Short mmCIF file of C-alpha atoms in Angstrom, two decimals:
data_model
loop_
_atom_site.label_atom_id
_atom_site.label_comp_id
_atom_site.label_asym_id
_atom_site.label_seq_id
_atom_site.Cartn_x
_atom_site.Cartn_y
_atom_site.Cartn_z
CA MET A 20 18.03 -28.16 40.21
CA THR A 21 14.98 -28.16 37.92
CA ARG A 22 15.09 -30.82 35.30
CA LEU A 23 14.92 -29.75 31.66
CA GLU A 24 11.80 -31.86 31.16
CA ASP A 25 10.00 -29.83 33.87
CA LEU A 26 10.62 -26.39 32.37
CA GLU A 27 7.53 -24.76 30.89
CA TRP A 28 9.18 -23.72 27.63
CA TYR A 29 10.52 -27.25 27.14
CA LYS A 30 7.08 -28.76 27.70
CA ARG A 31 5.72 -26.33 25.12
CA TYR A 32 8.48 -27.25 22.71
CA LYS A 33 7.80 -30.95 23.18
CA GLN A 34 4.09 -30.33 22.65
CA MET A 35 4.77 -28.63 19.36
CA PHE A 36 7.74 -30.52 17.97
CA GLY A 37 8.45 -33.39 20.32
CA ALA A 38 7.60 -36.14 17.86
CA PHE A 39 9.90 -34.79 15.18
CA LYS A 40 12.50 -37.53 15.54
CA SER A 41 10.15 -40.37 16.37
CA GLY A 42 8.78 -42.30 13.40
CA PRO A 43 9.76 -42.19 9.74
CA GLU A 44 8.36 -38.70 9.01
CA GLY A 45 8.18 -37.05 12.42
CA ASP A 46 6.02 -34.09 13.26
CA PRO A 47 4.57 -32.17 10.32
CA PHE A 48 6.53 -28.91 10.49
CA PHE A 49 4.94 -25.95 8.74
CA ARG A 50 7.37 -26.33 5.86
CA ASP A 51 6.70 -30.04 5.50
CA TYR A 52 3.19 -29.38 4.25
CA GLU A 53 4.67 -27.89 1.12
CA TYR A 54 6.70 -30.91 0.10
CA ARG A 55 5.52 -33.90 2.14
CA GLY A 56 5.31 -36.95 -0.09
CA TYR A 57 8.22 -36.04 -2.31
CA LYS A 58 10.88 -38.76 -2.29
CA LYS A 59 13.57 -36.25 -3.09
CA VAL A 60 13.64 -32.49 -2.86
CA TRP A 61 15.56 -31.13 -5.81
CA SER A 62 15.43 -27.47 -4.89
CA THR A 63 17.40 -25.62 -2.26
CA TRP A 64 14.12 -23.85 -1.43
CA PRO A 65 11.70 -26.71 -0.71
CA MET A 66 8.70 -24.42 -0.12
CA LEU A 67 8.89 -23.52 -3.81
CA GLU A 68 9.27 -27.12 -4.99
CA ARG A 69 5.60 -27.60 -5.80
CA LYS A 70 5.39 -24.22 -7.54
CA LEU A 71 8.58 -24.50 -9.62
CA GLY A 72 9.58 -28.14 -9.76
CA ARG A 73 13.34 -28.47 -10.26
CA LYS A 74 13.72 -24.94 -11.58
CA LYS A 75 15.89 -22.63 -9.51
CA PRO A 76 13.78 -19.81 -8.04
CA SER A 77 14.48 -16.20 -8.89
CA GLU A 78 15.90 -13.78 -6.35
CA TYR A 79 12.45 -12.20 -6.09
CA GLN A 80 10.82 -15.55 -5.28
CA ILE A 81 13.47 -16.45 -2.70
CA VAL A 82 13.02 -13.25 -0.69
CA THR A 83 9.26 -12.86 -1.19
CA TYR A 84 7.42 -16.18 -1.36
CA ALA A 85 5.31 -17.14 1.71
CA LEU A 86 7.55 -15.49 4.29
CA SER A 87 4.79 -14.19 6.61
CA TYR A 88 4.35 -16.93 9.21
CA TRP A 89 1.25 -15.09 10.47
CA ALA A 90 -0.44 -15.44 7.07
CA ASP A 91 -0.82 -19.19 6.57
CA PRO A 92 -3.42 -21.40 8.28
CA ARG A 93 -0.99 -24.33 8.16
CA SER A 94 1.68 -22.63 10.26
CA PRO A 95 2.46 -23.88 13.81
CA THR A 96 0.82 -20.83 15.38
CA TYR A 97 -2.51 -21.65 13.72
CA ILE A 98 -2.17 -25.33 14.49
CA TYR A 99 -1.29 -24.91 18.16
CA ASP A 100 -2.48 -21.40 19.08
CA LYS A 101 -5.55 -21.23 16.82
CA GLY A 102 -4.43 -17.92 15.37
CA PRO A 103 -1.63 -16.10 13.57
CA PHE A 104 0.47 -15.17 16.61
CA GLU A 105 1.73 -16.86 19.77
CA LEU A 106 -0.61 -14.83 21.95
CA GLY A 107 -3.40 -17.15 23.00
CA THR A 108 -6.86 -17.41 21.52
CA ASP A 109 -8.33 -14.54 23.57
CA HIS A 110 -5.72 -11.91 22.74
CA ILE A 111 -7.13 -8.89 20.88
CA THR A 112 -4.46 -9.14 18.16
CA GLN A 113 -5.47 -12.73 17.41
CA LYS A 114 -9.12 -11.75 17.24
CA TRP A 115 -8.36 -8.72 15.07
CA TYR A 116 -6.45 -10.64 12.40
CA LYS A 117 -8.86 -13.55 12.37
CA HIS A 118 -11.89 -11.29 12.06
CA PHE A 119 -10.67 -8.52 9.75
CA ARG A 120 -8.31 -10.55 7.58
CA ASP A 121 -8.82 -14.32 7.75
CA ASN A 122 -12.62 -14.02 7.70
CA SER A 123 -12.86 -11.12 5.27
CA PRO A 124 -15.19 -12.33 2.50
CA PHE A 125 -12.63 -11.24 -0.10
CA ILE A 126 -9.60 -12.82 1.61
CA LYS A 127 -11.08 -15.99 3.12
CA PRO A 128 -11.58 -18.33 0.10
CA LEU A 129 -7.99 -18.06 -1.12
CA PHE A 130 -6.60 -17.83 2.41
CA GLU A 131 -8.08 -21.16 3.44
CA ARG A 132 -6.57 -22.79 0.34
CA SER A 133 -3.22 -20.97 0.81
CA GLU A 134 -3.51 -19.57 -2.71
CA TRP A 135 -2.59 -15.97 -1.94
CA HIS A 136 1.08 -16.99 -1.84
CA ASP A 137 1.23 -17.34 -5.61
CA TYR A 138 0.44 -13.69 -6.28
CA GLU A 139 3.57 -11.98 -7.63
CA ASP A 140 4.30 -8.29 -7.97
CA PRO A 141 4.40 -7.63 -11.75
CA TYR A 142 7.50 -5.47 -11.14
CA LYS A 143 9.22 -8.17 -9.01
CA LEU A 144 10.47 -5.50 -6.61
CA THR A 145 12.82 -6.44 -3.81
CA TYR A 146 14.38 -4.12 -1.26
CA TRP A 147 17.49 -3.37 -3.30
CA THR A 148 15.71 -3.02 -6.67
CA TYR A 149 13.16 -0.67 -5.12
CA ASN A 150 15.90 1.45 -3.58
CA SER A 151 17.79 1.56 -6.86
CA MET A 152 14.66 2.79 -8.63
CA ALA A 153 13.82 5.26 -5.85
CA ASP A 154 17.37 6.61 -5.91
CA ASP A 155 16.98 7.51 -9.59
CA ASN A 156 13.68 9.25 -8.84
CA GLU A 157 15.16 11.20 -5.96
CA THR A 158 18.20 12.22 -7.99
CA TYR A 159 15.84 13.59 -10.63
CA LEU A 160 13.89 15.60 -8.05
CA ASP A 161 17.10 16.84 -6.42
CA LYS A 162 18.13 18.31 -9.76
CA ILE A 163 14.72 19.98 -10.18
CA TYR A 164 14.91 21.53 -6.73
CA GLU A 165 18.50 22.66 -7.30
CA GLU A 166 17.44 24.34 -10.53
CA ILE A 167 14.60 26.15 -8.71
CA VAL A 168 17.11 27.59 -6.24
CA SER A 169 19.93 28.37 -8.70
CA THR A 170 17.64 30.21 -11.13
CA LYS A 171 15.73 32.03 -8.37
CA TYR A 172 12.62 30.58 -9.94
CA ASP A 173 10.43 31.27 -6.89
CA TRP A 174 11.17 35.02 -7.05
CA ASN A 175 9.06 35.24 -10.19
CA LEU A 176 5.96 33.36 -9.03
CA SER A 177 2.70 35.27 -9.16
CA GLU A 178 0.65 36.11 -6.11
CA GLU A 179 -2.04 33.76 -7.40
CA VAL A 180 0.39 30.84 -7.52
CA LEU A 181 1.74 31.58 -4.05
CA GLU A 182 -1.80 31.56 -2.68
CA LEU A 183 -2.43 28.18 -4.33
CA TYR A 184 0.75 26.79 -2.78
CA LYS A 185 -0.17 28.00 0.69
CA ASN A 186 -3.89 27.20 0.80
CA VAL A 187 -4.02 24.04 -1.30
CA TYR A 188 -0.59 22.52 -1.94
CA ASP A 189 0.91 22.72 1.55
CA PRO A 190 -1.97 20.80 3.28
CA LEU A 191 -1.63 17.99 0.73
CA ARG A 192 1.13 16.51 2.87
CA TYR A 193 -1.59 15.50 5.33
CA VAL A 194 -3.54 13.86 2.52
CA PHE A 195 -0.53 11.83 1.38
CA HIS A 196 0.42 11.00 4.96
CA ILE A 197 -3.01 9.44 5.51
CA ILE A 198 -2.63 7.52 2.26
CA GLN A 199 0.76 6.33 3.51
CA MET A 200 -0.83 5.18 6.77
CA GLU A 201 -3.46 3.19 4.86
CA SER A 202 -0.71 1.60 2.73
CA MET A 203 1.04 0.38 5.86
CA TYR A 204 -2.18 -0.95 7.42
CA LEU A 205 -2.82 -3.03 4.32
CA ALA A 206 0.82 -4.18 4.39
CA SER A 207 0.51 -5.35 8.00
CA MET A 208 -2.77 -7.17 7.31
CA ALA A 209 -1.88 -8.68 3.93
CA PRO A 210 -2.58 -12.42 3.46
CA THR A 211 0.93 -13.13 2.18
CA SER A 212 4.39 -11.58 2.09
CA SER A 213 4.38 -10.76 -1.64
CA ILE A 214 1.37 -8.47 -1.05
CA THR A 215 2.94 -7.05 2.11
CA ASN A 216 5.99 -5.98 0.08
CA VAL A 217 3.85 -4.19 -2.52
CA PHE A 218 2.17 -2.04 0.12
CA ILE A 219 5.35 -1.36 2.09
CA PHE A 220 6.99 0.07 -1.03
CA MET A 221 3.76 1.93 -1.80
CA GLY A 222 3.86 3.47 1.66
CA MET A 223 7.46 4.56 1.09
CA ASP A 224 6.42 6.24 -2.18
CA HIS A 225 3.78 8.26 -0.37
CA MET A 226 6.14 9.21 2.42
CA ARG A 227 8.52 10.70 -0.13
CA ARG A 228 5.62 12.82 -1.39
CA VAL A 229 5.14 14.15 2.14
CA GLN A 230 8.84 14.93 2.38
CA ARG A 231 9.06 16.58 -1.04
CA ILE A 232 5.96 18.74 -0.49
CA SER A 233 7.37 19.87 2.86
CA GLN A 234 10.69 20.66 1.22
CA ARG A 235 9.02 22.68 -1.54
CA VAL A 236 6.98 24.68 0.97
CA LYS A 237 10.09 25.42 3.05
CA MET A 238 11.81 26.73 -0.08
CA LEU A 239 8.92 29.16 -0.52
CA ASP A 240 9.03 30.12 3.15
CA ILE A 241 12.71 31.06 2.81
CA VAL A 242 11.94 33.35 -0.15
CA TYR A 243 8.66 34.74 1.30
CA PRO A 244 9.03 34.61 5.12
CA SER A 245 6.20 37.12 5.66
CA LEU A 246 3.56 34.89 3.97
CA GLY A 247 3.61 32.25 6.71
CA PHE A 248 4.23 29.14 4.61
CA GLY A 249 3.99 25.99 6.73
CA LYS A 250 2.81 27.83 9.82
CA GLU A 251 -0.91 26.94 9.82
CA THR A 252 -0.98 23.86 7.59
CA ARG A 253 -2.70 21.60 10.08
CA LYS A 254 -5.36 24.17 10.77
CA ALA A 255 -5.99 24.51 7.04
CA PHE A 256 -6.34 20.75 6.65
CA GLU A 257 -8.69 20.49 9.63
CA GLU A 258 -10.79 23.60 9.00
CA SER A 259 -10.51 24.80 5.40
CA PRO A 260 -13.68 24.06 3.35
CA ILE A 261 -11.41 22.82 0.57
CA PHE A 262 -10.26 19.80 2.58
CA GLN A 263 -13.22 18.86 4.75
CA PRO A 264 -14.90 16.46 2.27
CA THR A 265 -11.49 14.90 1.56
CA ARG A 266 -10.66 14.57 5.24
CA GLU A 267 -14.02 12.97 6.04
CA VAL A 268 -13.59 10.30 3.36
CA LEU A 269 -9.95 9.62 4.27
CA GLU A 270 -10.83 9.16 7.94
CA LYS A 271 -13.63 6.75 7.02
CA MET A 272 -11.14 4.82 4.90
CA LEU A 273 -8.73 4.59 7.84
CA THR A 274 -11.47 3.02 9.95
CA THR A 275 -12.39 0.45 7.30
CA TYR A 276 -10.67 -2.44 9.03
CA ASP A 277 -11.81 -5.34 6.85
CA VAL A 278 -8.83 -5.93 4.56
CA GLY A 279 -10.92 -6.83 1.54
CA GLU A 280 -13.00 -3.68 1.75
CA GLY A 281 -9.88 -1.69 2.58
CA LEU A 282 -8.20 -2.86 -0.63
CA VAL A 283 -11.26 -1.83 -2.63
CA ALA A 284 -11.66 1.54 -0.88
CA PHE A 285 -7.99 2.40 -1.20
CA ASN A 286 -6.83 0.99 -4.54
CA LEU A 287 -9.99 0.98 -6.60
CA ALA A 288 -11.56 4.21 -5.42
CA VAL A 289 -10.06 6.84 -3.10
CA LYS A 290 -6.41 6.72 -4.12
CA PHE A 291 -7.23 6.60 -7.83
CA VAL A 292 -9.49 9.64 -7.69
CA LEU A 293 -7.23 11.75 -5.46
CA ASP A 294 -4.09 10.92 -7.46
CA GLU A 295 -5.82 12.02 -10.65
CA LEU A 296 -7.19 15.15 -9.02
CA ILE A 297 -3.91 16.24 -7.43
CA LEU A 298 -1.15 14.92 -9.68
CA GLN A 299 -2.86 15.56 -13.00
CA HIS A 300 -5.51 18.25 -12.76
CA LEU A 301 -4.16 20.39 -9.92
CA THR A 302 -0.85 20.34 -11.80
CA GLN A 303 -2.64 21.83 -14.80
CA GLN A 304 -3.97 24.62 -12.58
CA PHE A 305 -0.41 25.53 -11.58
CA SER A 306 0.66 25.45 -15.22
CA LYS A 307 -2.16 27.81 -16.25
CA MET A 308 -0.93 30.24 -13.60
CA GLY A 309 2.63 30.10 -14.95
CA ASP A 310 4.27 27.50 -12.68
CA GLU A 311 5.71 24.69 -14.80
CA MET A 312 8.13 23.24 -12.24
CA ILE A 313 5.32 21.55 -10.32
CA ARG A 314 4.56 19.52 -13.45
CA HIS A 315 8.06 18.00 -13.40
CA ILE A 316 7.80 17.20 -9.69
CA HIS A 317 4.39 15.58 -10.05
CA MET A 318 5.56 13.60 -13.06
CA SER A 319 7.85 11.67 -10.71
CA PHE A 320 4.99 11.07 -8.27
CA TYR A 321 2.65 9.99 -11.05
CA ASN A 322 5.13 7.41 -12.33
CA ASP A 323 4.80 5.75 -8.90
CA THR A 324 1.02 6.00 -9.19
CA LEU A 325 1.01 4.12 -12.50
CA ARG A 326 3.01 1.32 -10.89
CA HIS A 327 0.64 1.21 -7.91
CA ARG A 328 -2.35 0.88 -10.21
CA HIS A 329 -0.79 -1.93 -12.21
CA GLN A 330 0.12 -3.84 -9.03
CA ALA A 331 -3.41 -3.49 -7.64
CA GLN A 332 -4.93 -4.41 -10.99
CA GLU A 333 -2.90 -7.63 -11.11
CA LEU A 334 -3.81 -8.40 -7.49
CA PHE A 335 -7.54 -8.26 -8.17
CA LYS A 336 -7.22 -10.10 -11.49
CA TYR A 337 -5.27 -12.84 -9.71
CA ALA A 338 -7.97 -13.16 -7.04
CA PHE A 339 -10.74 -13.32 -9.65
CA SER A 340 -8.85 -15.99 -11.63
CA LYS A 341 -8.74 -18.19 -8.52
CA GLU A 342 -12.27 -17.39 -7.30
CA PRO A 343 -14.56 -15.66 -9.87
CA SER A 344 -17.30 -15.19 -7.26
CA LEU A 345 -15.12 -12.59 -5.53
CA LYS A 346 -16.27 -10.05 -8.11
CA ASP A 347 -19.74 -10.21 -6.58
CA VAL A 348 -18.20 -9.76 -3.13
CA ILE A 349 -16.48 -6.49 -3.95
CA LYS A 350 -19.09 -4.86 -6.20
CA PRO A 351 -21.21 -3.44 -3.32
CA TRP A 352 -18.05 -2.10 -1.66
CA LEU A 353 -16.87 -0.58 -4.92
CA LYS A 354 -20.19 1.16 -5.57
CA ASP A 355 -20.16 2.66 -2.08
CA TRP A 356 -16.53 3.78 -2.20
CA GLN A 357 -16.78 5.20 -5.70
CA GLU A 358 -19.43 7.60 -4.42
CA LYS A 359 -17.32 8.48 -1.40
CA ALA A 360 -14.19 9.01 -3.51
CA PHE A 361 -15.88 11.57 -5.73
CA MET A 362 -17.48 13.21 -2.68
CA ALA A 363 -13.91 13.75 -1.45
CA THR A 364 -13.28 16.12 -4.36
CA GLU A 365 -16.20 18.45 -3.62
CA GLY A 366 -14.10 20.92 -1.65
CA PHE A 367 -11.91 21.53 -4.70
CA ARG A 368 -14.81 23.03 -6.63
CA ASP A 369 -13.63 26.56 -5.75
CA VAL A 370 -10.05 25.66 -6.67
CA PHE A 371 -10.98 24.62 -10.22
CA LYS A 372 -13.89 27.06 -10.46
CA GLY A 373 -15.70 26.67 -13.81
CA GLU A 374 -13.47 23.76 -14.82
CA TYR A 375 -14.51 21.54 -11.90
CA ASP A 376 -17.29 19.61 -13.65
CA ASN A 377 -15.06 18.92 -16.65
CA VAL A 378 -12.24 17.76 -14.34
CA ILE A 379 -14.53 15.28 -12.59
CA LYS A 380 -15.86 14.06 -15.93
CA GLN A 381 -12.31 13.29 -17.07
CA ILE A 382 -11.46 11.51 -13.81
CA LYS A 383 -14.61 9.39 -14.03
CA LYS A 384 -13.71 8.40 -17.59
CA ALA A 385 -10.19 7.38 -16.58
CA HIS A 386 -11.55 5.53 -13.55
CA SER A 387 -14.07 3.61 -15.62
CA GLU A 388 -11.34 2.54 -18.06
CA TYR A 389 -9.15 1.38 -15.19
CA LEU A 390 -11.91 -0.71 -13.62
CA GLY A 391 -12.70 -2.15 -17.04
CA GLY A 392 -9.14 -3.44 -17.23
CA ILE A 393 -9.85 -5.50 -14.10
CA GLY A 394 -13.16 -6.75 -15.42
CA LEU A 395 -15.36 -4.65 -13.14
#
């Protein structure tokens, strides 16, 4: 019978934690780095002892603070495996995270000092508080959609509005799906769990946009089966001149793997511009054509957008407060992605017709004010 001491997993365990019970302090567990040297730990959550002292942490802090073991250079995986995961130094996942996250010029300074952990979502969202909020939003939209059906609202839409729904509104679910994908990439690559949570909830917000747009289009298809709603949406997104500049920029954003640049491209440029274009100005186009219901639907989406912007704003302000030189790091990225973001709107010139230049002027003004609030 093989002795316990000869088993490979036991040797590995001894290598990592074998000295834990030998000596007065034992092996420095990951958690011990947070409170080593304290004679007495007064908090039930010792990782928060240095941050809070004897104060009891909030529910948000308990379920959010420094929970990503793959996002701290002091964790056992970094100490023993030289990377965020137990995969060996040559594994592609290790190399990916170390190159595109740990060594990102925006992430690295705070990452090495473990200072990203202290970023907090200004809304202090947890899973249950997010769901409670989302439930209210969904109940509101359910009532709007029920009213559309009960009043036979769609029977009175003009041919012009129906064309806008089919050629422009329906393909937007691809736009928001790509934005949802980018949200989840940033969540998976975030340098701490509090940032991961922000982007997970952000991704869920964008997925509900995809679902609600699809639902709205199906409602129209039921009323107007001969118009082919939802039948050639992918083809429209991939081939329509309206969406080609948008698609090109979104695909470039998806292949921007450096997390720092990704945060800039997504939060400070592309998402801001497209949300303004679609949720504000395209909404006005529908209203001018006599469709007011879309304004109520987009109001719910835009409330999420305002929260997203505030969360991103606080994230960048936090980073700059810890390392002011990071402003110089992101400025070249921001300049490049600002240009790309406004290039993404070029296909909508025919949608807005003579109003296009004024629309872009208004978006640029709002964008400039937003960046000014971050100090950029």
